[in-house]
Amino acid sequence: MNILFDEERLRKLIANLNILTGVPANILDLSGRDINLFRGHPPFCRAINDLPEGHERCVACDRCKIQHYQAESGFQHYRCHAGICEAVMPLYSKQNPVAYLAVGCYLDDSPMEEQWEYTRSLLDWWPDGPDALKDAFFQFRRYSKAEIQAYTETLEALSAYIQLKGMILTAEQTDLQKLELYLEQHYMDKLSLESISQQLHIGRTKLCSLAKELSGGRTLSYLITRRRIEAAKRLLLQSSMPISAVGEMVGISDYNYFSKVFRSATGMTPSAFRKSCRDAAAASNFS
């Protein structure tokens, strides 16, 4: 299905919630991407997102929490990749999830030093060292379990209002759109013609035809690889993650195979691609 967001009304609603509660809320699409309704994140989260590698980690974390939503209903609570409290729940239309309501950027009422030590253990990748973020961390607001429970239950009721007012609308997708969206959301998973056919309820022969239509005569395997390489390029340019970690994040866990596939698609190894692009950017800045 195609998802249409009434961004103006959703943005106003989320801004009002933040004014009343101090807890940021947001809407994620079905792939876990933030649709950019909220900009008032605390200093710690802004610092993380301002760094390309940090932003990629946040994006990957959002995608992961959508894929692993397992609550029977309502919000599922967890800590993000940087140890900050968050929660997420699906918004439905005709029994199908069409988006996810997320809340976060807060701490619980356990001792601050204990929470900081947990977060500190997750920040070994931060360029200036974890302690550079300590002051920003201690600016987070803390909430008791009762306060968070009251807030999330209110938001669960509010989800019906969002649906009633038509703030998120759906339209049926073509099979071509279904395939394109599925690959966008699951390129990092282990994929095969059979598994995609089962998930989309599309016959394998038709699936191959759709893949040719999307790729200009190529195969489904080519489409999957192309999507993975596009994601890998972005990670290589915007983060300092090891090459092996980049491969794992895009669904290719074997380092040698990832390098081979990347070189076949781009004419360069992943490390050469990263160096070439960064050298070009440095030369451009210097001139």
PDB file of C-alpha atoms in Angstrom:
ATOM      1  CA  MET A   1       0.000   0.000   0.000  1.00  0.00           C
ATOM      2  CA  ASN A   2       1.027   3.615  -0.511  1.00  0.00           C
ATOM      3  CA  ILE A   3       1.169   5.617   2.715  1.00  0.00           C
ATOM      4  CA  LEU A   4       0.162   9.284   2.686  1.00  0.00           C
ATOM      5  CA  PHE A   5       1.072  11.390   5.734  1.00  0.00           C
ATOM      6  CA  ASP A   6      -0.712  14.642   6.594  1.00  0.00           C
ATOM      7  CA  GLU A   7       2.582  16.096   7.763  1.00  0.00           C
ATOM      8  CA  GLU A   8       1.223  19.509   8.765  1.00  0.00           C
ATOM      9  CA  ARG A   9      -1.352  18.131  11.211  1.00  0.00           C
ATOM     10  CA  LEU A  10       0.969  15.391  12.489  1.00  0.00           C
ATOM     11  CA  ARG A  11       3.767  17.907  13.083  1.00  0.00           C
ATOM     12  CA  LYS A  12       1.443  20.176  15.061  1.00  0.00           C
ATOM     13  CA  LEU A  13       0.154  17.261  17.135  1.00  0.00           C
ATOM     14  CA  ILE A  14       3.648  16.041  17.989  1.00  0.00           C
ATOM     15  CA  ALA A  15       4.844  19.577  18.825  1.00  0.00           C
ATOM     16  CA  ASN A  16       1.895  20.001  21.211  1.00  0.00           C
ATOM     17  CA  LEU A  17       2.669  16.666  22.877  1.00  0.00           C
ATOM     18  CA  ASN A  18       6.234  17.771  23.489  1.00  0.00           C
ATOM     19  CA  ILE A  19       5.060  21.080  24.984  1.00  0.00           C
ATOM     20  CA  LEU A  20       2.731  19.254  27.378  1.00  0.00           C
ATOM     21  CA  THR A  21       4.995  16.360  28.383  1.00  0.00           C
ATOM     22  CA  GLY A  22       8.593  17.163  27.444  1.00  0.00           C
ATOM     23  CA  VAL A  23       8.870  13.718  25.808  1.00  0.00           C
ATOM     24  CA  PRO A  24       9.659  13.815  22.066  1.00  0.00           C
ATOM     25  CA  ALA A  25       7.429  11.710  19.830  1.00  0.00           C
ATOM     26  CA  ASN A  26       7.764  10.992  16.132  1.00  0.00           C
ATOM     27  CA  ILE A  27       6.403   8.949  13.239  1.00  0.00           C
ATOM     28  CA  LEU A  28       8.487   6.298  11.467  1.00  0.00           C
ATOM     29  CA  ASP A  29       7.504   4.840   8.109  1.00  0.00           C
ATOM     30  CA  LEU A  30       7.298   1.100   7.513  1.00  0.00           C
ATOM     31  CA  SER A  31      11.027   0.868   6.806  1.00  0.00           C
ATOM     32  CA  GLY A  32      11.829   2.570  10.114  1.00  0.00           C
ATOM     33  CA  ARG A  33      12.758   5.924   8.589  1.00  0.00           C
ATOM     34  CA  ASP A  34      11.991   9.093  10.494  1.00  0.00           C
ATOM     35  CA  ILE A  35       9.625  11.258   8.410  1.00  0.00           C
ATOM     36  CA  ASN A  36      11.169  14.353  10.045  1.00  0.00           C
ATOM     37  CA  LEU A  37       8.243  15.761  12.001  1.00  0.00           C
ATOM     38  CA  PHE A  38      10.228  16.674  15.122  1.00  0.00           C
ATOM     39  CA  ARG A  39      13.367  18.806  15.384  1.00  0.00           C
ATOM     40  CA  GLY A  40      13.680  19.580  19.119  1.00  0.00           C
ATOM     41  CA  HIS A  41      15.908  16.705  20.197  1.00  0.00           C
ATOM     42  CA  PRO A  42      18.043  17.034  23.358  1.00  0.00           C
ATOM     43  CA  PRO A  43      21.726  18.081  22.959  1.00  0.00           C
ATOM     44  CA  PHE A  44      23.031  14.500  23.311  1.00  0.00           C
ATOM     45  CA  CYS A  45      20.849  13.187  20.465  1.00  0.00           C
ATOM     46  CA  ARG A  46      21.642  16.212  18.284  1.00  0.00           C
ATOM     47  CA  ALA A  47      25.371  15.621  18.759  1.00  0.00           C
ATOM     48  CA  ILE A  48      25.032  11.945  17.838  1.00  0.00           C
ATOM     49  CA  ASN A  49      22.996  12.718  14.705  1.00  0.00           C
ATOM     50  CA  ASP A  50      25.257  15.552  13.583  1.00  0.00           C
ATOM     51  CA  LEU A  51      28.080  13.040  13.130  1.00  0.00           C
ATOM     52  CA  PRO A  52      27.513  10.955   9.952  1.00  0.00           C
ATOM     53  CA  GLU A  53      28.448   7.682  11.663  1.00  0.00           C
ATOM     54  CA  GLY A  54      26.176   8.515  14.582  1.00  0.00           C
ATOM     55  CA  HIS A  55      23.308   9.300  12.234  1.00  0.00           C
ATOM     56  CA  GLU A  56      23.761   5.987  10.443  1.00  0.00           C
ATOM     57  CA  ARG A  57      23.724   4.184  13.777  1.00  0.00           C
ATOM     58  CA  CYS A  58      20.453   5.925  14.689  1.00  0.00           C
ATOM     59  CA  VAL A  59      18.916   5.027  11.322  1.00  0.00           C
ATOM     60  CA  ALA A  60      19.991   1.396  11.699  1.00  0.00           C
ATOM     61  CA  CYS A  61      18.635   1.320  15.260  1.00  0.00           C
ATOM     62  CA  ASP A  62      15.236   2.645  14.137  1.00  0.00           C
ATOM     63  CA  ARG A  63      15.090   0.081  11.348  1.00  0.00           C
ATOM     64  CA  CYS A  64      16.017  -2.730  13.741  1.00  0.00           C
ATOM     65  CA  LYS A  65      13.368  -1.834  16.319  1.00  0.00           C
ATOM     66  CA  ILE A  66      10.668  -1.843  13.614  1.00  0.00           C
ATOM     67  CA  GLN A  67      11.760  -5.238  12.322  1.00  0.00           C
ATOM     68  CA  HIS A  68      11.830  -6.718  15.826  1.00  0.00           C
ATOM     69  CA  TYR A  69       8.594  -5.329  17.218  1.00  0.00           C
ATOM     70  CA  GLN A  70       7.132  -8.238  19.194  1.00  0.00           C
ATOM     71  CA  ALA A  71       4.706  -6.731  21.696  1.00  0.00           C
ATOM     72  CA  GLU A  72       1.176  -8.151  21.568  1.00  0.00           C
ATOM     73  CA  SER A  73      -0.157  -4.594  21.475  1.00  0.00           C
ATOM     74  CA  GLY A  74       0.804  -1.057  22.387  1.00  0.00           C
ATOM     75  CA  PHE A  75       4.331   0.167  22.986  1.00  0.00           C
ATOM     76  CA  GLN A  76       7.461  -1.927  23.141  1.00  0.00           C
ATOM     77  CA  HIS A  77      10.095  -0.311  25.389  1.00  0.00           C
ATOM     78  CA  TYR A  78      13.855  -0.617  24.930  1.00  0.00           C
ATOM     79  CA  ARG A  79      17.133   1.323  24.997  1.00  0.00           C
ATOM     80  CA  CYS A  80      18.615   2.571  21.757  1.00  0.00           C
ATOM     81  CA  HIS A  81      22.131   1.982  20.396  1.00  0.00           C
ATOM     82  CA  ALA A  82      23.378   4.766  22.705  1.00  0.00           C
ATOM     83  CA  GLY A  83      21.556   3.500  25.802  1.00  0.00           C
ATOM     84  CA  ILE A  84      18.719   6.078  25.804  1.00  0.00           C
ATOM     85  CA  CYS A  85      15.144   5.025  26.646  1.00  0.00           C
ATOM     86  CA  GLU A  86      12.713   4.759  23.722  1.00  0.00           C
ATOM     87  CA  ALA A  87       9.443   3.027  22.837  1.00  0.00           C
ATOM     88  CA  VAL A  88       7.620   2.210  19.606  1.00  0.00           C
ATOM     89  CA  MET A  89       4.195   0.948  18.550  1.00  0.00           C
ATOM     90  CA  PRO A  90       2.527   0.352  15.164  1.00  0.00           C
ATOM     91  CA  LEU A  91      -0.296   2.466  13.785  1.00  0.00           C
ATOM     92  CA  TYR A  92      -2.849   0.374  11.926  1.00  0.00           C
ATOM     93  CA  SER A  93      -5.230   0.677   9.012  1.00  0.00           C
ATOM     94  CA  LYS A  94      -7.558  -2.257   8.334  1.00  0.00           C
ATOM     95  CA  GLN A  95      -5.491  -4.526  10.610  1.00  0.00           C
ATOM     96  CA  ASN A  96      -2.253  -3.709   8.764  1.00  0.00           C
ATOM     97  CA  PRO A  97       0.549  -1.520  10.162  1.00  0.00           C
ATOM     98  CA  VAL A  98       0.985   1.642   8.087  1.00  0.00           C
ATOM     99  CA  ALA A  99       3.523   3.508  10.252  1.00  0.00           C
ATOM    100  CA  TYR A 100       5.058   3.470  13.727  1.00  0.00           C
ATOM    101  CA  LEU A 101       4.630   5.928  16.564  1.00  0.00           C
ATOM    102  CA  ALA A 102       7.912   6.368  18.436  1.00  0.00           C
ATOM    103  CA  VAL A 103       8.757   8.156  21.678  1.00  0.00           C
ATOM    104  CA  GLY A 104      12.173   8.576  23.177  1.00  0.00           C
ATOM    105  CA  CYS A 105      15.090  10.762  24.249  1.00  0.00           C
ATOM    106  CA  TYR A 106      14.504  10.249  27.977  1.00  0.00           C
ATOM    107  CA  LEU A 107      15.932   8.290  30.909  1.00  0.00           C
ATOM    108  CA  ASP A 108      14.185   6.237  33.567  1.00  0.00           C
ATOM    109  CA  ASP A 109      14.452   6.909  37.299  1.00  0.00           C
ATOM    110  CA  SER A 110      17.316   4.497  38.007  1.00  0.00           C
ATOM    111  CA  PRO A 111      20.541   6.179  39.228  1.00  0.00           C
ATOM    112  CA  MET A 112      21.985   8.546  36.626  1.00  0.00           C
ATOM    113  CA  GLU A 113      25.557   7.354  37.109  1.00  0.00           C
ATOM    114  CA  GLU A 114      24.502   3.760  36.407  1.00  0.00           C
ATOM    115  CA  GLN A 115      22.703   4.835  33.234  1.00  0.00           C
ATOM    116  CA  TRP A 116      25.692   6.907  32.169  1.00  0.00           C
ATOM    117  CA  GLU A 117      28.109   4.005  32.674  1.00  0.00           C
ATOM    118  CA  TYR A 118      25.915   1.824  30.461  1.00  0.00           C
ATOM    119  CA  THR A 119      25.791   4.496  27.755  1.00  0.00           C
ATOM    120  CA  ARG A 120      29.521   5.132  28.117  1.00  0.00           C
ATOM    121  CA  SER A 121      30.203   1.465  27.360  1.00  0.00           C
ATOM    122  CA  LEU A 122      28.371   1.882  24.019  1.00  0.00           C
ATOM    123  CA  LEU A 123      30.272   4.966  22.854  1.00  0.00           C
ATOM    124  CA  ASP A 124      33.749   3.602  22.169  1.00  0.00           C
ATOM    125  CA  TRP A 125      33.297   4.703  18.535  1.00  0.00           C
ATOM    126  CA  TRP A 126      32.802   8.406  19.453  1.00  0.00           C
ATOM    127  CA  PRO A 127      35.792  10.338  17.970  1.00  0.00           C
ATOM    128  CA  ASP A 128      36.544  12.442  21.071  1.00  0.00           C
ATOM    129  CA  GLY A 129      35.874   9.624  23.522  1.00  0.00           C
ATOM    130  CA  PRO A 130      32.637   8.940  25.454  1.00  0.00           C
ATOM    131  CA  ASP A 131      33.325  11.472  28.206  1.00  0.00           C
ATOM    132  CA  ALA A 132      32.981  14.306  25.683  1.00  0.00           C
ATOM    133  CA  LEU A 133      29.231  13.560  25.699  1.00  0.00           C
ATOM    134  CA  LYS A 134      28.782  13.249  29.464  1.00  0.00           C
ATOM    135  CA  ASP A 135      27.527  16.806  30.065  1.00  0.00           C
ATOM    136  CA  ALA A 136      24.957  16.428  27.287  1.00  0.00           C
ATOM    137  CA  PHE A 137      23.866  13.059  28.683  1.00  0.00           C
ATOM    138  CA  PHE A 138      23.161  14.543  32.107  1.00  0.00           C
ATOM    139  CA  GLN A 139      20.743  17.027  30.502  1.00  0.00           C
ATOM    140  CA  PHE A 140      18.244  14.277  29.711  1.00  0.00           C
ATOM    141  CA  ARG A 141      14.991  14.397  31.630  1.00  0.00           C
ATOM    142  CA  ARG A 142      14.173  11.423  33.852  1.00  0.00           C
ATOM    143  CA  TYR A 143      10.720   9.885  34.217  1.00  0.00           C
ATOM    144  CA  SER A 144       9.316   7.321  36.598  1.00  0.00           C
ATOM    145  CA  LYS A 145       7.745   4.106  35.326  1.00  0.00           C
ATOM    146  CA  ALA A 146       4.335   5.470  36.295  1.00  0.00           C
ATOM    147  CA  GLU A 147       4.892   8.657  34.262  1.00  0.00           C
ATOM    148  CA  ILE A 148       6.061   6.765  31.176  1.00  0.00           C
ATOM    149  CA  GLN A 149       3.179   4.292  31.488  1.00  0.00           C
ATOM    150  CA  ALA A 150       0.668   7.142  31.708  1.00  0.00           C
ATOM    151  CA  TYR A 151       2.204   8.861  28.683  1.00  0.00           C
ATOM    152  CA  THR A 152       2.333   5.776  26.477  1.00  0.00           C
ATOM    153  CA  GLU A 153      -1.217   4.756  27.375  1.00  0.00           C
ATOM    154  CA  THR A 154      -2.358   8.245  26.394  1.00  0.00           C
ATOM    155  CA  LEU A 155      -0.532   7.898  23.070  1.00  0.00           C
ATOM    156  CA  GLU A 156      -2.128   4.506  22.474  1.00  0.00           C
ATOM    157  CA  ALA A 157      -5.524   6.178  22.765  1.00  0.00           C
ATOM    158  CA  LEU A 158      -4.294   9.035  20.577  1.00  0.00           C
ATOM    159  CA  SER A 159      -3.432   6.590  17.783  1.00  0.00           C
ATOM    160  CA  ALA A 160      -7.177   6.065  17.240  1.00  0.00           C
ATOM    161  CA  TYR A 161      -7.567   9.848  16.905  1.00  0.00           C
ATOM    162  CA  ILE A 162      -4.807   9.938  14.269  1.00  0.00           C
ATOM    163  CA  GLN A 163      -6.680   7.301  12.287  1.00  0.00           C
ATOM    164  CA  LEU A 164     -10.102   8.920  12.824  1.00  0.00           C
ATOM    165  CA  LYS A 165      -8.868  12.293  11.537  1.00  0.00           C
ATOM    166  CA  GLY A 166      -7.262  10.721   8.472  1.00  0.00           C
ATOM    167  CA  MET A 167      -3.742  11.921   9.297  1.00  0.00           C
ATOM    168  CA  ILE A 168      -2.308   8.734   7.772  1.00  0.00           C
ATOM    169  CA  LEU A 169      -4.064   7.386   4.680  1.00  0.00           C
ATOM    170  CA  THR A 170      -3.399   4.303   2.609  1.00  0.00           C
ATOM    171  CA  ALA A 171      -3.875   3.307  -1.000  1.00  0.00           C
ATOM    172  CA  GLU A 172      -3.328  -0.123  -2.497  1.00  0.00           C
ATOM    173  CA  GLN A 173       0.058  -0.765  -4.069  1.00  0.00           C
ATOM    174  CA  THR A 174       0.793  -2.464  -7.345  1.00  0.00           C
ATOM    175  CA  ASP A 175       2.892  -5.640  -7.217  1.00  0.00           C
ATOM    176  CA  LEU A 176       5.780  -3.620  -8.627  1.00  0.00           C
ATOM    177  CA  GLN A 177       5.530  -1.135  -5.745  1.00  0.00           C
ATOM    178  CA  LYS A 178       5.287  -3.981  -3.234  1.00  0.00           C
ATOM    179  CA  LEU A 179       8.521  -5.503  -4.511  1.00  0.00           C
ATOM    180  CA  GLU A 180      10.333  -2.168  -4.535  1.00  0.00           C
ATOM    181  CA  LEU A 181       9.258  -1.363  -0.971  1.00  0.00           C
ATOM    182  CA  TYR A 182      10.081  -4.870   0.278  1.00  0.00           C
ATOM    183  CA  LEU A 183      13.623  -4.671  -1.060  1.00  0.00           C
ATOM    184  CA  GLU A 184      14.037  -1.216   0.469  1.00  0.00           C
ATOM    185  CA  GLN A 185      12.989  -2.530   3.875  1.00  0.00           C
ATOM    186  CA  HIS A 186      14.706  -5.936   3.820  1.00  0.00           C
ATOM    187  CA  TYR A 187      17.831  -5.688   1.657  1.00  0.00           C
ATOM    188  CA  MET A 188      19.954  -6.375   4.775  1.00  0.00           C
ATOM    189  CA  ASP A 189      18.171  -9.709   5.400  1.00  0.00           C
ATOM    190  CA  LYS A 190      18.887 -13.116   3.902  1.00  0.00           C
ATOM    191  CA  LEU A 191      16.795 -13.007   0.727  1.00  0.00           C
ATOM    192  CA  SER A 192      15.898 -15.499  -1.978  1.00  0.00           C
ATOM    193  CA  LEU A 193      13.372 -15.742  -4.783  1.00  0.00           C
ATOM    194  CA  GLU A 194      11.374 -18.245  -2.735  1.00  0.00           C
ATOM    195  CA  SER A 195      11.359 -16.227   0.504  1.00  0.00           C
ATOM    196  CA  ILE A 196      10.304 -13.004  -1.236  1.00  0.00           C
ATOM    197  CA  SER A 197       7.609 -14.868  -3.165  1.00  0.00           C
ATOM    198  CA  GLN A 198       6.185 -16.218   0.086  1.00  0.00           C
ATOM    199  CA  GLN A 199       6.309 -12.871   1.884  1.00  0.00           C
ATOM    200  CA  LEU A 200       4.662 -10.900  -0.934  1.00  0.00           C
ATOM    201  CA  HIS A 201       2.282 -13.689  -2.061  1.00  0.00           C
ATOM    202  CA  ILE A 202       3.505 -13.248  -5.616  1.00  0.00           C
ATOM    203  CA  GLY A 203       4.383 -16.243  -7.802  1.00  0.00           C
ATOM    204  CA  ARG A 204       8.051 -16.738  -8.584  1.00  0.00           C
ATOM    205  CA  THR A 205       7.567 -16.417 -12.350  1.00  0.00           C
ATOM    206  CA  LYS A 206       5.773 -13.101 -11.934  1.00  0.00           C
ATOM    207  CA  LEU A 207       8.354 -11.978  -9.393  1.00  0.00           C
ATOM    208  CA  CYS A 208      11.120 -12.524 -11.943  1.00  0.00           C
ATOM    209  CA  SER A 209       9.159 -10.485 -14.480  1.00  0.00           C
ATOM    210  CA  LEU A 210       8.689  -7.661 -11.990  1.00  0.00           C
ATOM    211  CA  ALA A 211      12.410  -7.700 -11.198  1.00  0.00           C
ATOM    212  CA  LYS A 212      13.210  -7.361 -14.903  1.00  0.00           C
ATOM    213  CA  GLU A 213      10.803  -4.445 -15.158  1.00  0.00           C
ATOM    214  CA  LEU A 214      12.400  -2.682 -12.176  1.00  0.00           C
ATOM    215  CA  SER A 215      15.976  -3.294 -13.267  1.00  0.00           C
ATOM    216  CA  GLY A 216      15.757  -2.820 -17.017  1.00  0.00           C
ATOM    217  CA  GLY A 217      15.977  -6.504 -17.897  1.00  0.00           C
ATOM    218  CA  ARG A 218      18.166  -7.721 -15.017  1.00  0.00           C
ATOM    219  CA  THR A 219      17.450 -10.321 -12.340  1.00  0.00           C
ATOM    220  CA  LEU A 220      16.073 -10.190  -8.811  1.00  0.00           C
ATOM    221  CA  SER A 221      19.550 -11.014  -7.529  1.00  0.00           C
ATOM    222  CA  TYR A 222      20.889  -7.960  -9.352  1.00  0.00           C
ATOM    223  CA  LEU A 223      18.225  -5.750  -7.722  1.00  0.00           C
ATOM    224  CA  ILE A 224      19.107  -6.999  -4.244  1.00  0.00           C
ATOM    225  CA  THR A 225      22.831  -6.518  -4.840  1.00  0.00           C
ATOM    226  CA  ARG A 226      22.301  -3.021  -6.244  1.00  0.00           C
ATOM    227  CA  ARG A 227      20.318  -1.977  -3.192  1.00  0.00           C
ATOM    228  CA  ARG A 228      22.982  -3.381  -0.873  1.00  0.00           C
ATOM    229  CA  ILE A 229      25.803  -1.631  -2.732  1.00  0.00           C
ATOM    230  CA  GLU A 230      23.945   1.702  -2.622  1.00  0.00           C
ATOM    231  CA  ALA A 231      23.591   1.364   1.145  1.00  0.00           C
ATOM    232  CA  ALA A 232      27.226   0.285   1.488  1.00  0.00           C
ATOM    233  CA  LYS A 233      28.449   3.334  -0.438  1.00  0.00           C
ATOM    234  CA  ARG A 234      26.556   5.619   1.903  1.00  0.00           C
ATOM    235  CA  LEU A 235      27.926   3.898   4.993  1.00  0.00           C
ATOM    236  CA  LEU A 236      31.480   3.973   3.657  1.00  0.00           C
ATOM    237  CA  LEU A 237      31.274   7.702   2.968  1.00  0.00           C
ATOM    238  CA  GLN A 238      29.361   8.815   6.049  1.00  0.00           C
ATOM    239  CA  SER A 239      30.982   6.650   8.718  1.00  0.00           C
ATOM    240  CA  SER A 240      34.331   5.279   9.807  1.00  0.00           C
ATOM    241  CA  MET A 241      32.913   1.792  10.390  1.00  0.00           C
ATOM    242  CA  PRO A 242      35.230  -1.119   9.505  1.00  0.00           C
ATOM    243  CA  ILE A 243      34.642  -2.599   6.050  1.00  0.00           C
ATOM    244  CA  SER A 244      33.483  -5.881   7.586  1.00  0.00           C
ATOM    245  CA  ALA A 245      30.873  -4.040   9.700  1.00  0.00           C
ATOM    246  CA  VAL A 246      29.578  -2.210   6.620  1.00  0.00           C
ATOM    247  CA  GLY A 247      29.184  -5.531   4.828  1.00  0.00           C
ATOM    248  CA  GLU A 248      27.252  -7.007   7.752  1.00  0.00           C
ATOM    249  CA  MET A 249      24.932  -3.994   7.933  1.00  0.00           C
ATOM    250  CA  VAL A 250      23.932  -4.370   4.284  1.00  0.00           C
ATOM    251  CA  GLY A 251      23.414  -8.126   4.506  1.00  0.00           C
ATOM    252  CA  ILE A 252      26.770  -9.548   3.351  1.00  0.00           C
ATOM    253  CA  SER A 253      28.568 -10.940   6.384  1.00  0.00           C
ATOM    254  CA  ASP A 254      31.503 -12.555   4.540  1.00  0.00           C
ATOM    255  CA  TYR A 255      34.206  -9.882   4.217  1.00  0.00           C
ATOM    256  CA  ASN A 256      35.882 -11.370   1.131  1.00  0.00           C
ATOM    257  CA  TYR A 257      32.580 -11.903  -0.666  1.00  0.00           C
ATOM    258  CA  PHE A 258      31.452  -8.367   0.186  1.00  0.00           C
ATOM    259  CA  SER A 259      34.697  -6.933  -1.255  1.00  0.00           C
ATOM    260  CA  LYS A 260      34.283  -9.060  -4.376  1.00  0.00           C
ATOM    261  CA  VAL A 261      30.661  -8.011  -4.936  1.00  0.00           C
ATOM    262  CA  PHE A 262      31.443  -4.351  -4.244  1.00  0.00           C
ATOM    263  CA  ARG A 263      34.368  -4.358  -6.657  1.00  0.00           C
ATOM    264  CA  SER A 264      32.305  -6.056  -9.343  1.00  0.00           C
ATOM    265  CA  ALA A 265      29.622  -3.370  -9.010  1.00  0.00           C
ATOM    266  CA  THR A 266      31.848  -0.292  -8.696  1.00  0.00           C
ATOM    267  CA  GLY A 267      35.237  -1.237 -10.122  1.00  0.00           C
ATOM    268  CA  MET A 268      36.894  -0.564  -6.730  1.00  0.00           C
ATOM    269  CA  THR A 269      37.322  -2.313  -3.428  1.00  0.00           C
ATOM    270  CA  PRO A 270      35.335  -0.807  -0.536  1.00  0.00           C
ATOM    271  CA  SER A 271      38.474   0.668   1.046  1.00  0.00           C
ATOM    272  CA  ALA A 272      39.627   2.163  -2.274  1.00  0.00           C
ATOM    273  CA  PHE A 273      36.169   3.642  -2.830  1.00  0.00           C
ATOM    274  CA  ARG A 274      36.174   5.245   0.621  1.00  0.00           C
ATOM    275  CA  LYS A 275      39.681   6.668   0.154  1.00  0.00           C
ATOM    276  CA  SER A 276      38.991   7.941  -3.365  1.00  0.00           C
ATOM    277  CA  CYS A 277      35.799   9.770  -2.349  1.00  0.00           C
ATOM    278  CA  ARG A 278      37.369  11.265   0.765  1.00  0.00           C
ATOM    279  CA  ASP A 279      40.465  12.388  -1.143  1.00  0.00           C
ATOM    280  CA  ALA A 280      38.220  14.021  -3.745  1.00  0.00           C
ATOM    281  CA  ALA A 281      36.214  15.783  -1.027  1.00  0.00           C
ATOM    282  CA  ALA A 282      39.379  16.994   0.684  1.00  0.00           C
ATOM    283  CA  ALA A 283      40.774  18.334  -2.589  1.00  0.00           C
ATOM    284  CA  SER A 284      37.504  20.115  -3.294  1.00  0.00           C
ATOM    285  CA  ASN A 285      37.487  21.734   0.153  1.00  0.00           C
ATOM    286  CA  PHE A 286      41.113  22.786  -0.219  1.00  0.00           C
ATOM    287  CA  SER A 287      40.486  24.451  -3.565  1.00  0.00           C
TER     288      SER A 287
END
